[in-house]
Amino acid sequence: MVVLVKAAQLILSLSILVVLHEFGHFIFAKLFKCRVEKFYLFFDPWFSLFKFKKGETEYGVGWLPLGGYVKISGMIDESMDKEQMKQPPQPWEFRSKPAWQRLLIMIGGVLFNLLFALFLYAMVLYTWGEQYLPTANVKYGIVTSDTGKEIGFQNGDKILNVDGKKVADFTKIVPTIVLEKASYVEVERDGKDVRVPITQEDIAKLLNNKNVMGVRIPYSLQVHGFMKKSPARDAGMDIGDKVVAINGQHFTYNDQFVEALKDAKGKTVDVTIDRDGATKTLPVTIGENGLLGVERTMMNLDSLFTFKTLTYGFWQSIPAGVTKGFNTVDNYLKQFKLLFQPETKAYESLGGFIAIGNIFPGIWDWRSFWNLTAFLSIILAVMNILPIPALDGGHVLFLLYEIVSGRKPSDKFLEYAQIAGMVILFALLIFANGNDIIKLFKG
């Protein structure tokens, strides 16, 4: 069910963004009186799932969900319609229009995606505001994964600053380390200030491992239910029991309990429980996965930590949304630059449709959906403006060359460039989705 919810959100989000992107090209083409032959969501090689014609344009939905397209008369694009290009130019064709008009047609999709992202961020801030956990309010310190411990963090560390700069939002600490290529993180450990040095290898680890750092929470475990395979249930534990200790060891924080179970893999331990105010000890054989096999009553984080909520009026939300959008663009460009730095191994974190789908939550939440759709809209805008033939940025590059030099590239050159660009894009598509598959098998 979780997979279906994530897939539904991904398909809806990308469908909205693709239609909007193509509409950006479409509206500028119509504005400059270009003939638009097709407007499609998804690609339609050999056949389409749905289509109808209105005026001179055929609208439809293809079966290959790798994007979408508008086919503008007299333009060398992914349709590779060479026969049309052999005919004399017509006044309604793309190639007959001035270079500045063709430039606006080509950047229309990216422009609409960017404006849509800014609009979404503003409306999300206006509707829900912005809630975050201040780093200063993470009062019990952090809990870190094995990767974090390799870097030098320890459970209980309290983050003070990154390269001497305080990070207000706790969830922005790891992105700040990565995007700013921080050289150290200062933490409070056992009452002392300690510097954790960060190397390029550490940044590579942070890029390729999720959930490196989380908030440390006090220990509490009351049994809410049992998993299919449950050593605790087999040993006689009941719903409502509270786990007090393991082999006489009591716990202050939840991570200490997790570590104790990990150390007890495959062993029989004495689990002390509190049942209706009376203590009882049960011998439990811990599975090889290091779990008791229980579902616990979840703690309310709002009762443990003081979150901060920023609220916005309608007119306040607009500049705030614009600022958030351009900050997102800036951070994404910084992340993109890391792909070209082999020492960070950022290319290993490049993901395809599975990775994109996994950023959506397993339950339908409109706030998350629109925030993530805004983020994907920015990604779509940035990726499309890259100067790669077959992308909008490739066409823009050649048009800028024409405007500056006064010479238009030949149709044959544009055809070869389009083919080369498509080869590059398919190679990236295969690589990104191949990374997804490899991670699935490793997981």
XYZ file of C-alpha atoms in Angstrom:
443
model
C 0.000 0.000 0.000
C 2.863 2.385 0.840
C 4.442 1.737 -2.573
C 1.141 2.455 -4.320
C 0.673 5.734 -2.439
C 4.218 6.840 -3.290
C 3.772 5.813 -6.945
C 0.448 7.674 -7.197
C 1.999 10.852 -5.777
C 4.985 10.572 -8.128
C 2.808 10.061 -11.223
C 0.441 12.915 -10.317
C 3.301 15.286 -9.485
C 5.277 14.563 -12.657
C 2.138 14.698 -14.812
C 1.307 18.179 -13.488
C 4.871 19.368 -14.039
C 5.249 17.890 -17.522
C 1.932 19.348 -18.717
C 2.866 22.727 -17.237
C 6.355 22.621 -18.811
C 5.000 21.792 -22.252
C 2.278 24.426 -21.850
C 5.071 27.002 -21.389
C 6.417 26.106 -24.851
C 2.879 25.924 -26.253
C 1.722 29.347 -25.044
C 4.779 31.168 -26.425
C 4.504 29.277 -29.725
C 0.866 30.346 -30.022
C 1.765 33.905 -28.984
C 4.178 34.135 -31.914
C 1.741 32.383 -34.295
C 3.665 29.108 -34.647
C 1.678 26.026 -35.590
C 1.677 23.399 -32.819
C 0.974 19.964 -34.288
C 0.977 17.876 -31.077
C 0.719 18.380 -27.311
C 1.384 15.145 -25.404
C 1.772 13.997 -21.835
C 4.222 11.060 -22.014
C 5.672 9.802 -25.279
C 3.628 7.943 -27.896
C 5.890 5.807 -30.129
C 3.661 3.616 -32.353
C 0.449 4.377 -30.454
C -1.161 6.595 -27.799
C -3.488 5.776 -24.891
C -5.772 8.707 -25.624
C -5.927 11.512 -28.173
C -8.214 14.093 -29.766
C -7.754 16.949 -32.190
C -8.845 20.529 -31.662
C -7.997 23.049 -34.329
C -4.551 22.361 -35.749
C -3.271 20.590 -32.602
C -3.566 16.920 -31.588
C -3.728 16.491 -27.781
C -3.026 13.115 -26.210
C -1.530 10.855 -23.555
C 1.255 8.473 -24.564
C 2.133 5.134 -23.030
C 5.850 5.767 -22.298
C 6.066 7.838 -19.064
C 9.403 9.538 -19.707
C 8.138 13.107 -19.974
C 6.077 14.795 -22.643
C 6.414 17.042 -25.672
C 4.913 19.634 -27.972
C 5.645 19.248 -31.680
C 6.082 22.691 -33.221
C 6.093 22.944 -37.009
C 9.494 23.610 -38.565
C 11.573 22.649 -35.555
C 14.188 19.925 -35.202
C 13.214 18.127 -31.998
C 12.843 14.612 -30.595
C 10.354 13.718 -33.382
C 13.243 14.008 -35.907
C 10.772 14.946 -38.668
C 13.311 15.350 -41.493
C 10.734 15.369 -44.304
C 9.107 18.544 -43.021
C 12.498 20.248 -42.824
C 13.151 19.497 -46.521
C 10.167 21.645 -47.539
C 10.450 25.422 -48.044
C 9.967 27.362 -44.766
C 6.417 28.494 -44.076
C 5.469 31.661 -42.142
C 3.827 29.608 -39.345
C 6.937 27.493 -38.745
C 9.376 27.807 -35.859
C 12.355 28.206 -38.219
C 10.739 31.231 -39.869
C 10.461 33.239 -36.667
C 13.065 35.749 -35.419
C 15.730 34.322 -33.124
C 14.427 36.219 -30.070
C 10.959 34.692 -30.499
C 12.420 31.203 -30.879
C 14.465 31.820 -27.739
C 11.357 32.726 -25.724
C 9.536 29.643 -27.056
C 12.408 27.432 -25.921
C 12.735 28.908 -22.409
C 8.946 28.958 -21.905
C 8.873 25.508 -20.275
C 11.658 26.278 -17.818
C 10.118 29.667 -17.022
C 6.728 28.109 -16.241
C 8.324 25.445 -14.016
C 10.250 28.058 -12.059
C 7.231 30.356 -11.621
C 5.068 27.380 -10.597
C 7.607 26.346 -7.936
C 7.692 29.881 -6.498
C 3.878 29.982 -6.484
C 3.643 26.590 -4.734
C 6.171 27.538 -2.053
C 4.282 30.776 -1.380
C 0.903 29.033 -1.137
C 2.269 26.272 1.135
C 3.712 28.905 3.464
C 0.432 30.838 3.403
C -1.695 27.724 4.051
C 0.413 25.776 6.548
C 3.257 28.048 7.559
C 6.675 26.558 8.169
C 7.447 24.378 11.170
C 10.939 23.257 12.082
C 12.914 21.967 15.039
C 15.552 24.522 16.068
C 18.980 22.948 16.471
C 19.262 24.601 19.882
C 16.138 22.723 21.028
C 17.577 19.248 20.347
C 18.147 18.986 24.068
C 19.143 15.319 24.285
C 21.648 15.581 21.446
C 21.774 13.477 18.304
C 21.635 9.797 17.541
C 23.879 8.826 14.653
C 24.225 5.831 12.359
C 27.318 3.667 11.871
C 28.286 5.985 8.998
C 28.053 8.990 11.324
C 30.232 7.224 13.884
C 32.850 6.526 11.179
C 32.915 10.252 10.430
C 33.402 11.046 14.125
C 29.974 11.811 15.570
C 28.708 10.134 18.735
C 25.267 9.565 20.173
C 24.470 12.431 22.522
C 26.513 15.052 20.659
C 24.813 18.460 20.579
C 25.482 20.332 17.343
C 26.826 23.843 18.010
C 27.838 25.044 14.544
C 29.052 24.043 11.086
C 32.288 25.783 10.097
C 31.606 28.317 12.826
C 28.093 29.137 11.550
C 24.993 28.222 13.508
C 22.326 26.227 11.620
C 18.875 27.210 12.851
C 16.944 24.220 11.414
C 18.156 20.838 12.691
C 17.146 19.077 9.442
C 19.461 21.399 7.475
C 22.641 20.332 9.281
C 23.641 17.467 6.970
C 22.696 19.384 3.766
C 24.742 22.342 5.037
C 27.777 20.112 5.654
C 27.488 18.646 2.145
C 26.561 21.728 0.110
C 28.968 24.087 1.862
C 31.697 21.415 1.859
C 32.277 22.083 5.544
C 35.690 21.367 7.056
C 34.406 20.739 10.586
C 31.353 20.512 12.830
C 31.583 21.729 16.402
C 29.647 19.697 18.968
C 29.144 19.687 22.715
C 30.196 16.273 24.061
C 30.156 15.440 27.760
C 30.154 19.135 28.626
C 33.107 19.980 26.368
C 33.289 21.619 22.941
C 34.725 19.175 20.387
C 35.508 19.711 16.691
C 34.610 16.856 14.344
C 36.765 17.266 11.196
C 34.983 16.649 7.868
C 36.916 15.335 4.852
C 35.925 14.909 1.199
C 35.524 11.184 1.927
C 33.117 12.061 4.750
C 31.027 14.192 2.368
C 30.863 11.219 0.004
C 29.574 9.066 2.874
C 26.937 11.665 3.795
C 25.781 11.830 0.176
C 25.398 8.087 -0.147
C 23.828 7.281 3.215
C 20.441 8.386 4.461
C 19.463 9.016 8.066
C 23.006 9.683 9.244
C 21.804 11.974 11.994
C 18.555 12.099 13.974
C 17.283 13.415 17.289
C 18.015 11.422 20.427
C 14.899 10.592 22.434
C 14.372 9.267 25.975
C 13.735 5.543 26.302
C 10.183 4.286 26.583
C 8.723 1.085 25.174
C 5.155 -0.024 25.672
C 3.992 -2.912 23.483
C 1.284 -1.818 21.058
C 1.314 -4.937 18.870
C 3.481 -7.724 17.479
C 5.229 -8.400 14.185
C 4.615 -11.581 12.207
C 7.771 -13.114 13.674
C 7.985 -12.033 17.290
C 10.419 -13.513 19.857
C 8.729 -11.344 22.518
C 5.272 -12.779 21.846
C 6.695 -16.310 21.750
C 8.211 -15.676 25.196
C 4.834 -14.632 26.633
C 4.832 -10.848 26.333
C 1.398 -9.157 26.061
C 0.088 -5.942 24.532
C 0.397 -3.152 27.106
C 3.581 -4.540 28.697
C 6.377 -2.040 29.290
C 9.944 -3.225 28.664
C 11.962 -2.052 31.661
C 15.392 -3.686 31.285
C 17.441 -6.292 29.416
C 19.738 -8.495 31.505
C 19.252 -5.994 34.314
C 20.412 -3.073 32.172
C 18.139 -0.010 32.303
C 18.130 2.599 29.560
C 18.046 6.379 29.534
C 17.797 6.792 25.754
C 16.244 4.713 23.021
C 19.517 4.264 21.104
C 21.003 2.502 24.162
C 18.154 -0.025 24.015
C 18.707 -0.543 20.266
C 22.434 -1.143 20.830
C 21.693 -3.654 23.597
C 19.438 -5.640 21.262
C 22.033 -5.505 18.493
C 24.639 -6.962 20.861
C 22.184 -9.719 21.840
C 21.545 -11.046 18.302
C 20.823 -14.760 18.414
C 21.159 -14.878 22.209
C 18.643 -15.558 24.981
C 18.344 -12.602 27.352
C 16.281 -11.802 30.440
C 13.746 -9.098 29.581
C 12.196 -7.347 32.576
C 8.684 -6.049 31.926
C 6.158 -3.991 33.839
C 2.673 -5.522 33.566
C -0.066 -3.590 35.340
C 2.393 -2.288 37.933
C 4.029 -5.675 38.634
C 7.490 -6.580 37.284
C 8.172 -9.871 35.576
C 11.205 -11.362 33.854
C 10.876 -13.318 30.600
C 13.643 -15.245 28.807
C 13.572 -13.992 25.176
C 15.691 -15.332 22.320
C 16.553 -12.312 20.166
C 16.390 -12.939 16.422
C 19.309 -12.466 14.039
C 17.799 -9.127 13.022
C 18.343 -7.808 16.557
C 14.651 -7.146 17.205
C 12.107 -8.134 19.831
C 9.411 -8.219 17.163
C 7.096 -5.723 18.842
C 5.245 -2.630 17.652
C 5.689 0.126 20.175
C 3.409 2.959 21.200
C 4.981 5.960 19.490
C 6.129 8.930 21.519
C 4.750 12.358 20.680
C 7.770 14.423 19.616
C 5.805 17.648 20.166
C 5.746 16.822 23.875
C 9.522 16.274 23.940
C 10.795 19.147 21.837
C 9.793 22.750 21.259
C 9.183 23.250 17.553
C 9.092 26.681 15.951
C 6.301 27.634 13.547
C 6.486 30.634 11.218
C 3.136 31.858 9.910
C 2.592 34.086 6.888
C -0.191 36.325 5.680
C -1.026 36.210 1.975
C 1.185 39.152 0.986
C 3.984 38.006 3.306
C 3.948 34.530 1.767
C 4.838 35.775 -1.737
C 8.353 37.176 -1.023
C 8.943 34.319 1.447
C 8.018 31.767 -1.244
C 10.226 33.492 -3.826
C 13.154 33.492 -1.371
C 12.622 29.826 -0.543
C 12.408 28.945 -4.236
C 15.650 30.694 -5.192
C 17.425 29.245 -2.129
C 16.312 25.815 -3.356
C 17.715 26.580 -6.826
C 21.013 27.671 -5.266
C 21.265 24.534 -3.108
C 20.382 22.260 -6.027
C 23.069 23.856 -8.211
C 25.616 23.320 -5.426
C 24.545 19.678 -5.196
C 24.729 19.334 -8.980
C 28.321 20.637 -8.988
C 29.298 17.807 -6.640
C 28.560 15.313 -9.456
C 31.653 16.577 -11.250
C 33.949 16.145 -8.248
C 35.082 12.495 -8.305
C 36.418 12.616 -4.740
C 32.876 13.129 -3.370
C 31.479 10.137 -5.328
C 28.262 12.116 -5.683
C 27.529 10.227 -8.922
C 26.798 7.158 -6.795
C 23.869 9.001 -5.210
C 22.314 9.817 -8.598
C 18.908 8.147 -8.682
C 16.067 7.480 -11.107
C 12.346 7.005 -10.733
C 12.622 4.794 -7.633
C 14.755 7.375 -5.832
C 12.377 10.182 -6.817
C 9.345 8.149 -5.740
C 10.908 7.425 -2.361
C 11.116 11.103 -1.432
C 7.310 11.127 -1.159
C 5.821 10.011 2.187
C 4.057 6.652 2.522
C 0.802 8.405 3.420
C -0.984 11.032 1.348
C -0.158 14.419 2.817
C -0.999 17.457 0.705
C 1.526 19.708 2.415
C 4.367 17.308 1.622
C 2.980 16.662 -1.864
C 2.972 20.327 -2.868
C 6.354 21.022 -1.231
C 7.920 18.089 -3.096
C 6.166 19.043 -6.332
C 7.683 22.533 -6.025
C 11.101 20.950 -5.467
C 10.699 18.650 -8.493
C 9.542 21.617 -10.575
C 12.842 23.344 -9.783
C 14.793 20.194 -10.643
C 12.921 19.947 -13.958
C 13.691 23.609 -14.710
C 17.400 23.298 -13.860
C 17.880 20.019 -15.722
C 16.083 21.284 -18.831
C 18.146 24.465 -19.094
C 21.429 22.518 -19.144
C 23.257 23.140 -22.458
C 22.786 19.576 -23.697
C 21.367 19.022 -27.201
C 17.829 17.537 -27.055
C 17.129 19.567 -23.907
C 15.729 23.085 -23.960
C 19.145 24.366 -22.886
C 20.730 22.873 -26.008
C 18.320 24.763 -28.243
C 18.914 27.926 -26.186
C 22.702 27.538 -26.610
C 22.415 27.338 -30.402
C 19.982 30.276 -30.495
C 22.326 32.415 -28.396
C 25.130 31.511 -30.820
C 22.906 32.626 -33.699
C 21.988 35.916 -31.977
C 25.635 36.748 -31.164
C 27.253 35.581 -34.405
C 24.433 36.317 -36.832
C 24.867 32.820 -38.311
C 22.319 30.049 -37.908
C 23.617 26.459 -37.410
C 22.735 24.206 -40.341
C 19.794 21.801 -40.139
C 22.203 18.879 -40.599
C 24.270 20.048 -37.613
C 21.126 20.443 -35.498
C 19.981 16.933 -36.476
C 23.297 15.386 -35.420
C 23.319 17.452 -32.211
C 19.796 16.261 -31.406
C 20.831 12.612 -31.872
C 23.946 13.092 -29.722
C 21.891 14.757 -27.007
C 19.355 11.939 -26.983
C 22.162 9.387 -26.619
C 23.556 11.338 -23.637
C 20.119 11.578 -22.022
C 19.366 7.864 -22.445
C 22.799 7.007 -21.008
C 22.084 9.187 -17.957
C 18.623 7.628 -17.647
C 20.076 4.117 -17.712
C 22.829 5.064 -15.232
C 20.456 6.735 -12.757
C 17.895 3.927 -12.815
C 20.703 1.367 -12.755
C 21.863 2.968 -9.484
C 18.333 2.507 -8.145
C 18.342 -1.204 -9.034
C 21.804 -1.765 -7.518
C 20.677 -0.077 -4.278
C 17.573 -2.283 -4.185
C 19.699 -5.436 -4.339
C 22.172 -4.065 -1.786
C 19.260 -3.159 0.508
